[in-house]
């Protein structure tokens, strides 16, 4: 198909620190006429009608009323990633535009990141590395210790696809797995990973050596973990967050870490990202922070783009959409079975 | 028992950065009269009383000189699994038994192997530095690591620790190859989905991650040298949780500098620590940890308890748990 016949997809940019990766742009160009924000702004009158979709990568471009008003033929926003808390679903829906995300592509790399952070924190990897390379190090102290992961208790809060994959991995470390979720999983699913359901999150918090947050950010999960929850955790416990920064009351977390209410935290996500450079979390020895890298692999980026492309094409063709996200309160249409 | 003296056991010291932990010493003193090297050196006549050496991370050093002054020494209990620092033949010739603590360290060491593989591939150390750096204003979209799930892991040395690594890696849907002195049986292989490589070359050519979990012996000394590194994929990562001397360190530095392999993650080097001007400390594609394979409170406690048991058995003339034969 000639480029001009392909539906237009808007991206912020290609390449550089903020743009879509070059490899992803190539994938998009197989199915779409790729238009960057710069090109669009330079030629609004001609390009505005061409744009039927927007590929949102790392939360960009920002979807606001002004943009929506300037794209009369926009039908779908394909988000790269599963979290859509950066999108105003009600506003977008009011313009008759669909929103899709990529729950399948994110699952493995994000579960891996959860495990990486849990292990790094337990074994004090970042600190250890600093000691190993420090100009002041003369000997390695034998009383420098971390905590065990094998046979410890992992409490997973949010047992969706990602949480379940974390459980699968943790089981291989003979971990005792507890989970708390909106809905209880089927018995076979629980047994396959040896997970015990905790109807009350308090139960999970009191018994876990590691607490991992794997929920979506919604009004219900906003500040899910606050002072009370941190106080319920063991003083030897570690909190790991691979969901969204706003799931934790960050000020309460700082206090808990400073006062040894919990042992440590490992955060791939904060609020905001990055944190202000004078934020106390940056200076605490018992905190590991990573730059929201849960899906920061080329394979994951390609898989997310492919999933977004499939979603967007389905929307444009009027076919059932594999991963549509509806504004809260709406019942989703039945999705086609996964291929 | 009244009138019965507790058996005298030589230790290096209590507390500080290198000594026996204070709570461990307290526990051991219920069973032994602990004699520190300082006490012994101030009063060499104590040498005749010493029946065991409790060697906590290579200290006290057990050499010919010490052995000659401990005529009633029956056993050396060594902390950890490696015994490459002990002259087994010399000890055996003097009728001294040796014990180590192989099983209790195995899960922590396997966990650390996984931790290093994940930390290296997902760039955890660098990522943390970026996240906390005063210069960071945004997180770059093109800052990427590589996937562990679904990748190929080659395990060199499939003993207790190597096998536990395989069990963990399987849950990440990794393809597992292994090289070992002897092939494991079908059930063991099947349980972790591990494929035996008769030649190490086959493992090196196919692996995205090469993990070393062998003992250090004359046969494994410099097992991984220039030739082996060149056989590895340029996108591969070397992980070492065995001993520094299993790798030709100079060849490794060269390979990392010239991108012959992508990265390395090392819990062990030779020596430990490395000299502060060593190139490995400055390479961006290297994660180094200070030999912390068994460094958890729980495991160190179990090590102490195992060593206690081995010493007690030796002194009672019973079969010694975890005895290491020459």
Tab-separated table of C-alpha atoms in Angstrom, chain A residues 16-19 21 57-58 108-109 112-113 115-117 119-120 123 125-126 128-129 131-135 137-151 165 168-169 172-173 273-274 277 282 287-300, chain B residues 16-19 21 56-57 107-108 111-112 114-116 118-119 122 124-125 127-128 130-134 136-149 167-168 171-173 272-273 276 281 287-300 302:
chain	number	residue	atom	x	y	z
A	16	UNK	CA	16.532	10.618	20.991
A	17	UNK	CA	15.816	10.588	24.700
A	18	UNK	CA	12.056	11.100	24.389
A	19	UNK	CA	11.095	9.662	21.022
A	21	UNK	CA	12.806	3.911	19.225
A	57	UNK	CA	5.121	5.734	24.089
A	58	UNK	CA	6.457	6.420	27.616
A	108	UNK	CA	7.438	-11.110	31.525
A	109	UNK	CA	9.861	-8.173	31.640
A	112	UNK	CA	11.585	-10.144	35.895
A	113	UNK	CA	12.134	-6.615	37.187
A	115	UNK	CA	12.368	-10.394	40.986
A	116	UNK	CA	15.519	-8.418	40.139
A	117	UNK	CA	14.593	-5.715	42.663
A	119	UNK	CA	16.962	-10.053	44.988
A	120	UNK	CA	19.022	-6.865	44.681
A	123	UNK	CA	21.311	-9.210	49.064
A	125	UNK	CA	23.603	-5.624	45.665
A	126	UNK	CA	23.895	-1.899	45.004
A	128	UNK	CA	27.871	-4.319	47.756
A	129	UNK	CA	28.897	-3.086	44.353
A	131	UNK	CA	32.044	-1.468	48.419
A	132	UNK	CA	33.636	-3.694	45.784
A	133	UNK	CA	34.787	-0.681	43.730
A	134	UNK	CA	35.317	1.946	46.447
A	135	UNK	CA	38.844	3.407	46.621
A	137	UNK	CA	38.020	-0.707	50.481
A	138	UNK	CA	40.967	-2.670	51.889
A	139	UNK	CA	39.231	-5.881	52.991
A	140	UNK	CA	35.776	-7.348	52.621
A	141	UNK	CA	34.052	-7.495	56.003
A	142	UNK	CA	32.604	-10.911	56.854
A	143	UNK	CA	29.921	-9.402	59.071
A	144	UNK	CA	28.340	-7.566	56.149
A	145	UNK	CA	25.063	-9.422	55.614
A	146	UNK	CA	21.832	-9.380	53.660
A	147	UNK	CA	18.669	-11.442	54.098
A	148	UNK	CA	17.564	-14.705	52.520
A	149	UNK	CA	15.163	-14.910	49.604
A	150	UNK	CA	14.899	-18.714	49.407
A	151	UNK	CA	12.144	-19.990	51.708
A	165	UNK	CA	4.280	-14.438	36.680
A	168	UNK	CA	5.724	-18.501	39.139
A	169	UNK	CA	9.272	-17.216	39.466
A	172	UNK	CA	11.297	-21.709	42.126
A	173	UNK	CA	13.039	-20.068	45.087
A	273	UNK	CA	9.439	10.404	37.917
A	274	UNK	CA	12.143	11.391	38.342
A	277	UNK	CA	16.791	15.886	43.366
A	282	UNK	CA	17.401	9.448	47.050
A	287	UNK	CA	16.435	2.137	49.165
A	288	UNK	CA	17.064	1.017	45.599
A	289	UNK	CA	15.414	3.105	42.876
A	290	UNK	CA	15.404	2.251	39.191
A	291	UNK	CA	14.269	4.650	36.426
A	292	UNK	CA	10.886	3.022	35.606
A	293	UNK	CA	12.653	0.319	33.655
A	294	UNK	CA	10.131	-2.503	34.057
A	295	UNK	CA	9.780	-2.847	30.302
A	296	UNK	CA	13.074	-1.246	29.316
A	297	UNK	CA	14.363	-3.963	27.016
A	298	UNK	CA	14.396	-3.900	23.236
A	299	UNK	CA	12.396	-7.119	23.127
A	300	UNK	CA	9.710	-5.648	25.400
B	16	UNK	CA	35.125	-6.725	64.154
B	17	UNK	CA	35.120	-6.957	60.381
B	18	UNK	CA	36.679	-10.394	60.053
B	19	UNK	CA	36.048	-12.249	63.284
B	21	UNK	CA	30.260	-13.083	65.165
B	56	UNK	CA	35.897	-18.536	59.769
B	57	UNK	CA	36.503	-17.274	56.233
B	107	UNK	CA	20.564	-21.736	48.102
B	108	UNK	CA	22.035	-18.324	48.972
B	111	UNK	CA	20.070	-16.861	44.650
B	112	UNK	CA	23.051	-14.551	44.231
B	114	UNK	CA	20.251	-15.190	39.757
B	115	UNK	CA	20.532	-11.757	41.383
B	116	UNK	CA	23.717	-11.011	39.415
B	118	UNK	CA	19.128	-10.056	36.634
B	119	UNK	CA	21.065	-7.052	37.942
B	122	UNK	CA	18.436	-5.090	33.650
B	124	UNK	CA	20.037	-2.300	38.197
B	125	UNK	CA	23.235	-0.711	39.546
B	127	UNK	CA	19.760	2.447	36.881
B	128	UNK	CA	19.950	3.272	40.570
B	130	UNK	CA	20.747	7.427	37.258
B	131	UNK	CA	17.680	7.517	39.498
B	132	UNK	CA	19.575	9.211	42.352
B	133	UNK	CA	22.097	11.296	40.403
B	134	UNK	CA	21.926	15.064	41.009
B	136	UNK	CA	19.162	13.503	36.263
B	137	UNK	CA	16.313	15.581	34.859
B	138	UNK	CA	14.396	12.998	32.817
B	139	UNK	CA	14.497	9.265	32.330
B	140	UNK	CA	15.597	8.529	28.763
B	141	UNK	CA	13.320	6.357	26.635
B	142	UNK	CA	16.266	4.769	24.826
B	143	UNK	CA	17.984	3.479	27.973
B	144	UNK	CA	17.509	-0.287	27.688
B	145	UNK	CA	18.615	-3.543	29.234
B	146	UNK	CA	18.141	-7.062	27.914
B	147	UNK	CA	15.604	-9.745	28.708
B	148	UNK	CA	16.277	-12.679	31.027
B	149	UNK	CA	12.970	-14.476	30.441
B	167	UNK	CA	15.691	-24.737	39.090
B	168	UNK	CA	15.355	-20.988	39.489
B	171	UNK	CA	10.825	-20.491	36.186
B	172	UNK	CA	11.948	-17.622	33.953
B	173	UNK	CA	11.384	-19.925	30.937
B	272	UNK	CA	39.695	-10.237	46.944
B	273	UNK	CA	39.475	-7.331	47.066
B	276	UNK	CA	42.080	-0.339	43.729
B	281	UNK	CA	36.727	-1.630	38.867
B	287	UNK	CA	28.996	-5.643	38.202
B	288	UNK	CA	31.233	-6.597	41.146
B	289	UNK	CA	30.067	-7.790	44.547
B	290	UNK	CA	32.310	-8.398	47.580
B	291	UNK	CA	32.079	-12.242	47.755
B	292	UNK	CA	28.663	-12.294	49.360
B	293	UNK	CA	27.418	-15.640	48.020
B	294	UNK	CA	26.543	-16.885	51.500
B	295	UNK	CA	26.192	-13.528	53.206
B	296	UNK	CA	22.832	-13.742	54.937
B	297	UNK	CA	22.263	-13.861	58.647
B	298	UNK	CA	20.306	-17.093	58.385
B	299	UNK	CA	22.888	-18.954	56.302
B	300	UNK	CA	25.844	-17.831	58.386
B	302	UNK	CA	23.527	-22.496	59.781
